[in-house]
PDB file of C-alpha atoms in Angstrom:
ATOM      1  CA  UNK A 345     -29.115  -1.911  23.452  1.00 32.00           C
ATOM      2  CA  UNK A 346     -28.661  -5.293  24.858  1.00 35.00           C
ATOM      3  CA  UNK A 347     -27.822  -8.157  22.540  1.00 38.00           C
ATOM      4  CA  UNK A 348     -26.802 -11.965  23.972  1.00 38.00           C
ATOM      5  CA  UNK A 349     -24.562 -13.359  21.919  1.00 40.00           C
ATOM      6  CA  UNK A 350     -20.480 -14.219  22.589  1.00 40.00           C
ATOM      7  CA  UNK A 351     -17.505 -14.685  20.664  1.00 41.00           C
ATOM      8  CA  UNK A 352     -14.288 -16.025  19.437  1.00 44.00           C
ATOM      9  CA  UNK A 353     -11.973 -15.706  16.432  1.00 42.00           C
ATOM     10  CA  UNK A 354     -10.381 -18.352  14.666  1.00 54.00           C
ATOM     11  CA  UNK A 355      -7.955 -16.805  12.310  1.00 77.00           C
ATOM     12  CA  UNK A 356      -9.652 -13.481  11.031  1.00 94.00           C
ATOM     13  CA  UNK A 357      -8.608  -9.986  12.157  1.00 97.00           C
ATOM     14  CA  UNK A 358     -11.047  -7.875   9.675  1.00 98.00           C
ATOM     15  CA  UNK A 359     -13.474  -8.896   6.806  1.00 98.00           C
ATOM     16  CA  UNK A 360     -14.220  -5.846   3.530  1.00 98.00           C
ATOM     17  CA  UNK A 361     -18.268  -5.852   2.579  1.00 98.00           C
ATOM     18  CA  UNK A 362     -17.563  -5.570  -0.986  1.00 98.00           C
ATOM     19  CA  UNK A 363     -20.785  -4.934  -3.303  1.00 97.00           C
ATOM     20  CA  UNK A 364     -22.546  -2.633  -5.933  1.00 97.00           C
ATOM     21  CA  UNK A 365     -25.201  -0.063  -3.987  1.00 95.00           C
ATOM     22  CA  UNK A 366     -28.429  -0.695  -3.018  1.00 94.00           C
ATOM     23  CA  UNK A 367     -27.489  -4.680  -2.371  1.00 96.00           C
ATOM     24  CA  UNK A 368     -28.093  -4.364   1.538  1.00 95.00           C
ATOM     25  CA  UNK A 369     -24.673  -3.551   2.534  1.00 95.00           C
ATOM     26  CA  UNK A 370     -26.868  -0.889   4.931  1.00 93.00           C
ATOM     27  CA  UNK A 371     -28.620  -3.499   5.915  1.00 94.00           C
ATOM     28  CA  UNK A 372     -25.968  -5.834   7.083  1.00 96.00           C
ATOM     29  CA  UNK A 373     -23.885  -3.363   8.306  1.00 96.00           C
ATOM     30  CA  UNK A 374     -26.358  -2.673  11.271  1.00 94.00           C
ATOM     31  CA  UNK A 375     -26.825  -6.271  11.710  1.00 95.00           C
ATOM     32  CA  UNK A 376     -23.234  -7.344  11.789  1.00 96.00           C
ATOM     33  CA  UNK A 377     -22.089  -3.510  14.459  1.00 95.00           C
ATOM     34  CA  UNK A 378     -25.491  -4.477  16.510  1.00 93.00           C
ATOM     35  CA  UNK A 379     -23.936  -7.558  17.831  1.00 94.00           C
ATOM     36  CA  UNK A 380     -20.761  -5.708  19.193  1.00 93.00           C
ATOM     37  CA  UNK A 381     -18.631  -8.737  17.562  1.00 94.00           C
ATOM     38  CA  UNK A 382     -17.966  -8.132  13.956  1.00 96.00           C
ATOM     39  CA  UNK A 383     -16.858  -5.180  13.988  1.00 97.00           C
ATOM     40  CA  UNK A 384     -17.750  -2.062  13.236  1.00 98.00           C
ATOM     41  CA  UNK A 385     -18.467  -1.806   9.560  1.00 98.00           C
ATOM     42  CA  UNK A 386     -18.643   1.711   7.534  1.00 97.00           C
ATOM     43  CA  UNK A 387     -17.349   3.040   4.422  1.00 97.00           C
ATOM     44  CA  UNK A 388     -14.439   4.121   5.873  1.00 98.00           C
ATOM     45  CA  UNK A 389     -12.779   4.157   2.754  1.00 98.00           C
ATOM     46  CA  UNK A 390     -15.089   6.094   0.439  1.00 96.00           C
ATOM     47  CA  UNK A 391     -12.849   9.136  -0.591  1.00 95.00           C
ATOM     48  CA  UNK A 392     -15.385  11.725  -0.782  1.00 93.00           C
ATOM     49  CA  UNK A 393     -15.885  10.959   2.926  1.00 95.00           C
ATOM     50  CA  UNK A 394     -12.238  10.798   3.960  1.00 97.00           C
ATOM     51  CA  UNK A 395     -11.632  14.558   5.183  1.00 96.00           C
ATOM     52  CA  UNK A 396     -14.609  14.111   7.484  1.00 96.00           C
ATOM     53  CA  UNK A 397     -13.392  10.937   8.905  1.00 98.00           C
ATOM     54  CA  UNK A 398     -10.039  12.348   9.396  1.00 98.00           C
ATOM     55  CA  UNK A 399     -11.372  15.276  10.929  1.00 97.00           C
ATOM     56  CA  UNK A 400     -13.270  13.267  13.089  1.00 97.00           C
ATOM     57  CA  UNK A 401     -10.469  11.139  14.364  1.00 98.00           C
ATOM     58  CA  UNK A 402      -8.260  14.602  14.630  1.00 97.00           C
ATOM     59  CA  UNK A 403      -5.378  13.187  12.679  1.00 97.00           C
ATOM     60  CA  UNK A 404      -2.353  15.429  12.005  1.00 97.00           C
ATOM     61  CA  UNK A 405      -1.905  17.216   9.135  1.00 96.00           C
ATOM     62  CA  UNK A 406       0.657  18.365   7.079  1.00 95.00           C
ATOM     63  CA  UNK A 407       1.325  22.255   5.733  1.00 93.00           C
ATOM     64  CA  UNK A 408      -0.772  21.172   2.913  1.00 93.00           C
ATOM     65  CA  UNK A 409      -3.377  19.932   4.766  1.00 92.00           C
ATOM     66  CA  UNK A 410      -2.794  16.465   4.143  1.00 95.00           C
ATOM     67  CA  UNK A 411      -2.706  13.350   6.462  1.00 97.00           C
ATOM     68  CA  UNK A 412      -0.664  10.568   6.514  1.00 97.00           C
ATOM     69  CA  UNK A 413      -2.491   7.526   4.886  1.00 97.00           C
ATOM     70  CA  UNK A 414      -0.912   5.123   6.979  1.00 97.00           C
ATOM     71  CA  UNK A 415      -2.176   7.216   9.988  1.00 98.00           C
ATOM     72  CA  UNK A 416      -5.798   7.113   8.413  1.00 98.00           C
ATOM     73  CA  UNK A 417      -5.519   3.276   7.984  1.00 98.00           C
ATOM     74  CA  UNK A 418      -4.555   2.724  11.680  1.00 98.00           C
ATOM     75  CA  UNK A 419      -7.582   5.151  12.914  1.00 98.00           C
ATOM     76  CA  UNK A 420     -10.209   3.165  10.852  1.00 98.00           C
ATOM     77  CA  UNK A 421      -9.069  -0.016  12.158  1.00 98.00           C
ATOM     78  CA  UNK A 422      -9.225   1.354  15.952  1.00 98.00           C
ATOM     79  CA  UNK A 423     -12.546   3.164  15.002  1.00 98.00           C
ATOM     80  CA  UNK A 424     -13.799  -0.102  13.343  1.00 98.00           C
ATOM     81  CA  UNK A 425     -13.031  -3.072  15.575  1.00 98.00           C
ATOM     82  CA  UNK A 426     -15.393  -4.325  18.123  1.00 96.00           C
ATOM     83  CA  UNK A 427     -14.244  -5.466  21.665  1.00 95.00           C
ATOM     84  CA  UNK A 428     -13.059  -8.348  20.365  1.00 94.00           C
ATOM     85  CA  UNK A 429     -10.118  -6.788  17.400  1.00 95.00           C
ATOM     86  CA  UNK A 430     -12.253  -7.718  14.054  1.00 97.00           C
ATOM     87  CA  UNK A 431     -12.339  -5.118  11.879  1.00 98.00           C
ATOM     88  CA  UNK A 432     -15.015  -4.369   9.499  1.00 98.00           C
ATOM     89  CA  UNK A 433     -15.492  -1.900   6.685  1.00 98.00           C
ATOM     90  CA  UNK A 434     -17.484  -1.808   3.491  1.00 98.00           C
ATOM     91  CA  UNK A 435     -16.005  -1.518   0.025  1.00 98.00           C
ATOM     92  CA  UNK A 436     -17.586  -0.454  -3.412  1.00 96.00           C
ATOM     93  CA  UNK A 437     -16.416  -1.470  -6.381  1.00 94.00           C
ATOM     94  CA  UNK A 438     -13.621   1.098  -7.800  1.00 89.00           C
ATOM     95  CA  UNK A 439     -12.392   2.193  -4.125  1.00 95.00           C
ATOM     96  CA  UNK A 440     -11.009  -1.166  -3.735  1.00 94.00           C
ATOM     97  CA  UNK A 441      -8.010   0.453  -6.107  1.00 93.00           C
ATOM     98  CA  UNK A 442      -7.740   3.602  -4.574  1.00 96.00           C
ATOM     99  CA  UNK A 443      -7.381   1.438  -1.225  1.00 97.00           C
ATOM    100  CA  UNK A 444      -4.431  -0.370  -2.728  1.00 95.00           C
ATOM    101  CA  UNK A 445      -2.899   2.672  -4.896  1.00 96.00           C
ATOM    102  CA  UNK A 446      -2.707   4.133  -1.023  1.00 97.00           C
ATOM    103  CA  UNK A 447      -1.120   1.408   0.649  1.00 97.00           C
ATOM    104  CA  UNK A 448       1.086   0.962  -2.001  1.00 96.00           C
ATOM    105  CA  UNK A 449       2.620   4.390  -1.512  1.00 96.00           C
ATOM    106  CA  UNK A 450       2.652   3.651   2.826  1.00 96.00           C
ATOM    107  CA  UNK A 451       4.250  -0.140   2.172  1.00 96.00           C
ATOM    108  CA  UNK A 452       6.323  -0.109  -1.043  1.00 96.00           C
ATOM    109  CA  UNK A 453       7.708  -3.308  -0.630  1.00 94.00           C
ATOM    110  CA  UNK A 454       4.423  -4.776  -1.232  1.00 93.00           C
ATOM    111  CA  UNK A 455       3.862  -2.448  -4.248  1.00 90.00           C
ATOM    112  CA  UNK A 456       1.805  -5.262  -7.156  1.00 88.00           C
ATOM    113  CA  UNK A 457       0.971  -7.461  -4.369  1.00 91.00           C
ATOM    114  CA  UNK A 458      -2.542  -6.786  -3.949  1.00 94.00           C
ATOM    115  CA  UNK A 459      -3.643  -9.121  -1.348  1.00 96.00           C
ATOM    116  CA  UNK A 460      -0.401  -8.786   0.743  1.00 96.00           C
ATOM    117  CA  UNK A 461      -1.117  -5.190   0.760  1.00 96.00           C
ATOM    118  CA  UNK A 462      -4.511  -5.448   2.556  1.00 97.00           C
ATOM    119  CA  UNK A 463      -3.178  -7.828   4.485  1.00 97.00           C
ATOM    120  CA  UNK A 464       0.034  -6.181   6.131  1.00 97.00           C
ATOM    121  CA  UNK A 465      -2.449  -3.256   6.852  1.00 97.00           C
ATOM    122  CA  UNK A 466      -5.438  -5.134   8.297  1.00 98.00           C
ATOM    123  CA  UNK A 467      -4.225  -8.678   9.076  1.00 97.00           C
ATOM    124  CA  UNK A 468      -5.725 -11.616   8.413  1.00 96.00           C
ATOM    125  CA  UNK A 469      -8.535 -10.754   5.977  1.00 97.00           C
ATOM    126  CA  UNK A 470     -11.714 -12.044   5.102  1.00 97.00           C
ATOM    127  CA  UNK A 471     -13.682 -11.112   2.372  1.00 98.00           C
ATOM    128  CA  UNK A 472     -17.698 -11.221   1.767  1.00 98.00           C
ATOM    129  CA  UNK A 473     -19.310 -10.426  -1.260  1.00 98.00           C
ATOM    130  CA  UNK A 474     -23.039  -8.634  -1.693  1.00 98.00           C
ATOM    131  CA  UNK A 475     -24.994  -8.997  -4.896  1.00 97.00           C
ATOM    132  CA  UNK A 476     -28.594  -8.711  -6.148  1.00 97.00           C
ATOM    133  CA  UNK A 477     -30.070 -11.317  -8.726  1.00 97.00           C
ATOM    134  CA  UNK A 478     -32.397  -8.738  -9.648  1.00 97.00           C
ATOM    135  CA  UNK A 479     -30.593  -5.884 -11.504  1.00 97.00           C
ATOM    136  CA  UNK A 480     -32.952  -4.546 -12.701  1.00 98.00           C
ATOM    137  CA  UNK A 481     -34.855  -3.968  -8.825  1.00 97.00           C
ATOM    138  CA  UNK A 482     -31.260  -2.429  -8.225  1.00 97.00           C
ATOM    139  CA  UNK A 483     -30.803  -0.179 -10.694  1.00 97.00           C
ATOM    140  CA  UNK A 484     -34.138   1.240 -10.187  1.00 97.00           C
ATOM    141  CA  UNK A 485     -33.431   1.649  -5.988  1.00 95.00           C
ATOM    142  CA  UNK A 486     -30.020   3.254  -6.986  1.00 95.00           C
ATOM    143  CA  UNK A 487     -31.954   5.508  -9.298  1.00 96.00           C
ATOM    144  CA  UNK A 488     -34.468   6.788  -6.845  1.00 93.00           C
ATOM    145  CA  UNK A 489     -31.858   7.226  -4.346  1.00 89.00           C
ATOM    146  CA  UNK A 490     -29.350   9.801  -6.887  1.00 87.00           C
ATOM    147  CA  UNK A 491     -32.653  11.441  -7.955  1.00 92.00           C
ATOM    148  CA  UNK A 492     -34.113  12.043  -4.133  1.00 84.00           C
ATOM    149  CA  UNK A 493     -30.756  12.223  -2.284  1.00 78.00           C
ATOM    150  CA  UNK A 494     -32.779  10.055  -0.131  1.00 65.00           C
ATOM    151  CA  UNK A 495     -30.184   6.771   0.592  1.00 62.00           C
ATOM    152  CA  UNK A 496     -31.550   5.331   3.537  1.00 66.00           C
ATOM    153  CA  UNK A 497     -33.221   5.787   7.280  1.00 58.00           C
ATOM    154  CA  UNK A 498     -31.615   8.100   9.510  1.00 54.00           C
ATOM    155  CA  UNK A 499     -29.268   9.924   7.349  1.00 57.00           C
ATOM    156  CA  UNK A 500     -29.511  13.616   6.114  1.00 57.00           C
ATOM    157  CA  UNK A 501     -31.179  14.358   3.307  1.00 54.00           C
ATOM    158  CA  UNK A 502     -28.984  16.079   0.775  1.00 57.00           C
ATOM    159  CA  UNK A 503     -30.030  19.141  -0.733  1.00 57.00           C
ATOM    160  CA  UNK A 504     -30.906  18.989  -4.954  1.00 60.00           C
ATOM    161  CA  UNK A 505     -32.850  15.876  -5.025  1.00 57.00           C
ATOM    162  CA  UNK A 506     -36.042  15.790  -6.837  1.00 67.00           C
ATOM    163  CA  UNK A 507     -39.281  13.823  -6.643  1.00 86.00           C
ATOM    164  CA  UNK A 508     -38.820  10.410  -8.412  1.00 89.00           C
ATOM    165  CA  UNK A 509     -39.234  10.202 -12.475  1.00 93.00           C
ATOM    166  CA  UNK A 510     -38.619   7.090 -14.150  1.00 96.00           C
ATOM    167  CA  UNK A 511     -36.144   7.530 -16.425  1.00 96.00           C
ATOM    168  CA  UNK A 512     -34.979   4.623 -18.483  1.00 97.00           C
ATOM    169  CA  UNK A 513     -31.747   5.973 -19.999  1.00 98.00           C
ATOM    170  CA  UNK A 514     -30.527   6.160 -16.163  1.00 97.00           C
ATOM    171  CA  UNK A 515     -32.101   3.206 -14.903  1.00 98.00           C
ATOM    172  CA  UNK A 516     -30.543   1.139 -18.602  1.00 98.00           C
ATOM    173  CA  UNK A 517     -27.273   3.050 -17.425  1.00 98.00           C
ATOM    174  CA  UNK A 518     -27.033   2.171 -14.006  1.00 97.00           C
ATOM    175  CA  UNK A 519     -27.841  -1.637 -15.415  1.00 98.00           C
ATOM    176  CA  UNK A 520     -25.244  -1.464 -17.138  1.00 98.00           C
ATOM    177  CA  UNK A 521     -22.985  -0.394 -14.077  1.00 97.00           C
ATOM    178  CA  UNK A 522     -24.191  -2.905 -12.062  1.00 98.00           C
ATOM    179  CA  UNK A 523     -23.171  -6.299 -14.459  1.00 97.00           C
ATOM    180  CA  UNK A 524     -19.446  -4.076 -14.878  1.00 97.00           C
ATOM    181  CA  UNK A 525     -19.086  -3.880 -11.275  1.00 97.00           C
ATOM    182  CA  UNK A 526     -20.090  -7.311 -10.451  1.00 97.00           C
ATOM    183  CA  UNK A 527     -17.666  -8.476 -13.006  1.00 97.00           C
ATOM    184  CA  UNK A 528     -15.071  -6.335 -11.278  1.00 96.00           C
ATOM    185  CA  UNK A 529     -15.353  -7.850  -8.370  1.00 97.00           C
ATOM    186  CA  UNK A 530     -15.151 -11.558  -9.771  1.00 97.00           C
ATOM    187  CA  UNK A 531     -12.338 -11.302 -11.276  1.00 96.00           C
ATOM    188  CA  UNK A 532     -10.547  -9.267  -8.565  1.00 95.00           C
ATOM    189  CA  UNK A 533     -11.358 -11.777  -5.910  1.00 96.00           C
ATOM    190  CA  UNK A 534     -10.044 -14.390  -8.732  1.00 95.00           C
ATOM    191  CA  UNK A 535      -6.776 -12.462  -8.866  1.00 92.00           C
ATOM    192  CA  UNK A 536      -6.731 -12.526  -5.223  1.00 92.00           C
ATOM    193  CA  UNK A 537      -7.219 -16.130  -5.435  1.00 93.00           C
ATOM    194  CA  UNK A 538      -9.625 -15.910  -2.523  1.00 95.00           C
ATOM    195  CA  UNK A 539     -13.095 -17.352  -2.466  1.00 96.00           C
ATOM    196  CA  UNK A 540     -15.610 -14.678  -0.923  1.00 98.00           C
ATOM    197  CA  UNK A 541     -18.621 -15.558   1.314  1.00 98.00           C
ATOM    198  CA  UNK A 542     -21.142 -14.511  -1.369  1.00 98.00           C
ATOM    199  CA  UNK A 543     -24.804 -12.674   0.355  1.00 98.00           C
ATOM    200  CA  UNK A 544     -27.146 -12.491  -2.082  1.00 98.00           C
ATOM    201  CA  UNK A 545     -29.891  -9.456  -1.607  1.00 97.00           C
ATOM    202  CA  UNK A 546     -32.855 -11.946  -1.551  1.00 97.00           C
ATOM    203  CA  UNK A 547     -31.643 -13.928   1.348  1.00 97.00           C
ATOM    204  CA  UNK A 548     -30.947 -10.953   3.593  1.00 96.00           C
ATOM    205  CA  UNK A 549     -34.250  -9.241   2.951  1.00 94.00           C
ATOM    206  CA  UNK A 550     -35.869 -12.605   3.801  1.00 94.00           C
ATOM    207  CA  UNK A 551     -33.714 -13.735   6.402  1.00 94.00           C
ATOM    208  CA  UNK A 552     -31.514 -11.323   7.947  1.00 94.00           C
ATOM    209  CA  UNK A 553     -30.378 -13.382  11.027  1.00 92.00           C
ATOM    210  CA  UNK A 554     -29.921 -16.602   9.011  1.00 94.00           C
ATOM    211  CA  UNK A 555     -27.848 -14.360   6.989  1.00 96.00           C
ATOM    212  CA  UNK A 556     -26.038 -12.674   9.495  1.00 95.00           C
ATOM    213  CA  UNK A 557     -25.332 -16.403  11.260  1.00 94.00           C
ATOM    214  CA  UNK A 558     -23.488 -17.143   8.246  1.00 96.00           C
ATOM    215  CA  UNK A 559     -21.388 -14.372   8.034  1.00 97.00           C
ATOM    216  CA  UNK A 560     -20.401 -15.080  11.015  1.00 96.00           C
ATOM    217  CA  UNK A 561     -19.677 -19.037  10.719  1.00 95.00           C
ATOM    218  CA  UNK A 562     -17.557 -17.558   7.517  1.00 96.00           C
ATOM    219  CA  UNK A 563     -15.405 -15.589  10.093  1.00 96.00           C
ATOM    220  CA  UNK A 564     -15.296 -18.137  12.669  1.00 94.00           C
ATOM    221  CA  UNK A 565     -16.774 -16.231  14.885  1.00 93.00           C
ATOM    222  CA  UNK A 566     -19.659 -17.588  17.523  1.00 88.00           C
ATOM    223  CA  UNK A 567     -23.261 -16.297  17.638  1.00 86.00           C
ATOM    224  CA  UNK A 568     -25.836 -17.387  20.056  1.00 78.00           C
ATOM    225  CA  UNK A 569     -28.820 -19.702  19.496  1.00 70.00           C
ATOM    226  CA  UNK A 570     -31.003 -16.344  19.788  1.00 73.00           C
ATOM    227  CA  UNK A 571     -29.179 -12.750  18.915  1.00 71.00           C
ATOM    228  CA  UNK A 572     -30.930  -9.693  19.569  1.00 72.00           C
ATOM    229  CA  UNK A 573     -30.173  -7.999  16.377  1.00 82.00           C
ATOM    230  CA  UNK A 574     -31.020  -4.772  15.346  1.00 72.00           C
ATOM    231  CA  UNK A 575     -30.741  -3.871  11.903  1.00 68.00           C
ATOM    232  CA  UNK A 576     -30.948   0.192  12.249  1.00 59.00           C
ATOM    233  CA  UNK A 577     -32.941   0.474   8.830  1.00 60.00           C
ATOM    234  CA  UNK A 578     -35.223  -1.202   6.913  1.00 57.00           C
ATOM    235  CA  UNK A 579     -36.347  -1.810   2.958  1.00 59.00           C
ATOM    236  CA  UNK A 580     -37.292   1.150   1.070  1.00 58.00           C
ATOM    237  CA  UNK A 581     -38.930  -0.521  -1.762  1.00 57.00           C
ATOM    238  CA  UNK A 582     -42.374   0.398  -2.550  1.00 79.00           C
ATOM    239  CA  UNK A 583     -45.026   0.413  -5.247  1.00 88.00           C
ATOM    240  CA  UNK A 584     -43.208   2.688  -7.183  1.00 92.00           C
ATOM    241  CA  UNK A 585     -40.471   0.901  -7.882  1.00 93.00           C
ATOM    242  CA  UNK A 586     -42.552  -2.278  -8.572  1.00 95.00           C
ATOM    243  CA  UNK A 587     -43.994  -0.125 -11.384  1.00 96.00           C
ATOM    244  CA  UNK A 588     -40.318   1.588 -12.864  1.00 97.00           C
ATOM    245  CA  UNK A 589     -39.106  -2.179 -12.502  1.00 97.00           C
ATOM    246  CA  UNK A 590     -42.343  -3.337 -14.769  1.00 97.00           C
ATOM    247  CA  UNK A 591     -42.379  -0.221 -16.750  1.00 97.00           C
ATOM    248  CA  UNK A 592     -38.594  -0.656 -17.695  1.00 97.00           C
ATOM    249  CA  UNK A 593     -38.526  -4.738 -18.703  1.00 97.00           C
ATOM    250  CA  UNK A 594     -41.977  -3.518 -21.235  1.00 97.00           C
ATOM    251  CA  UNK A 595     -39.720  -1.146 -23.122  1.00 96.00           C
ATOM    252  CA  UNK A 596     -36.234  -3.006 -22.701  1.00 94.00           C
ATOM    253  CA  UNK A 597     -37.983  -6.105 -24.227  1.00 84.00           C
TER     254      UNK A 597
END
């Protein structure tokens, strides 16, 4: 894949994604890797994921099995940059704290100094924050993706998923999730005493590169006049969600 864009930091060695699912994090990641300039985002961090990705950068292990976390930290970074040294990597809400419980444990000296931790790990850090207006549209993509398995293009499908059901108990739940996790993140950016770049859902699915472009003037990082970007998915929504999103407002009131 060719892409024509160029590059240059000014004062940012890695930006965190941090979001709720099913606010085109997916979506941006493949934007932001495709240009070969933001880094490299994944959810590096996820912990049910971390074995694999420790596997898959061979890191030593203890009698236990266990690897070092500061070891693990260094490998994402090196597995995340682009060319250029920024790191990326997408957060959820709730492994933002295991990230920090870690680090706290590799640099004790920065042990209740959340934003110094991230920082003597990744450098200068950036942070950019993904949310939906529409809840409710979220709630119900996050609930066809648990009952499916089905999370987006190109990945394995998992095996126990089921045809889609609407189910409002789940879909109310998830809601519910959603508003907690968003206020999460507010007030842990607060106690950071950072401002994020905020991306709402509605302007990436309607304007990915203008989108994209701004991420990227947040960084202070250069992007051509015209990118070749390629996202590496696209949106899953269809008529059945339209309907579980109708179906649920009639019977929440």
């Amino acid at each position: 894949m060719t892409v024509s864009v160029s590059a240059y930091s000014l004062g940012v060695d890695a930006y965190l994604l941090c979001g709720t699912p099913r606010t085109g994090s997916t979506l941006l990641c493949g934007l932001l890797r495709s240009t070969d300039l933001a880094g490299r985002p994944e959810s590096y961090f996820r912990l049910p994921d971390e074995q694999a990705w420790a596997d898959r950068w061979q890191l030593p292990r203890n009698g236990a099995g266990a690897f070092d976390y500061g070891d693990y930290v260094r490998a994402a970074v090196a597995a995340g940059s682009s060319p250029n040294g920024v790191f990326g990597a997408r957060v959820m809400w709730g492994t933002m704290e295991q990230i920090v419980t870690k680090l706290s444990i590799v640099h004790p000296d920065f042990a209740g100094a959340d934003l110094e931790l991230l920082t003597r790990a990744f450098g200068r850090i950036r942070f950019v924050h993904l949310r939906r207006d529409d809840t409710v549209a979220q709630a119900v993509s996050w609930t066809r993706a648990e009952q499916t398995h089905f999370w987006q293009d190109g990945e394995t499908v998992l095996p126990g998923g089921h045809e889609p059901r609407f189910d409002f108990q789940q879909i109310h739940a998830l809601v519910q999730t959603i508003d907690e996790h968003n206020v999460g993140w507010r007030t842990g950016f607060a106690m950071f005493e950072v401002q994020p770049y905020l991306v709402r859902y509605e302007d990436l699915a309607a304007d990915p590169a203008g989108v994209t472009r701004g991420v990227f003037d947040f960084l202070g990082l250069h992007l051509s006049a015209d990118p070749v970007l390629a996202p590496g998915t696209r949106r899953q929504g269809d008529r059945i969600n339209h309907d579980w999103i109708a179906q649920y407002r009639a019977m929440a009131g």
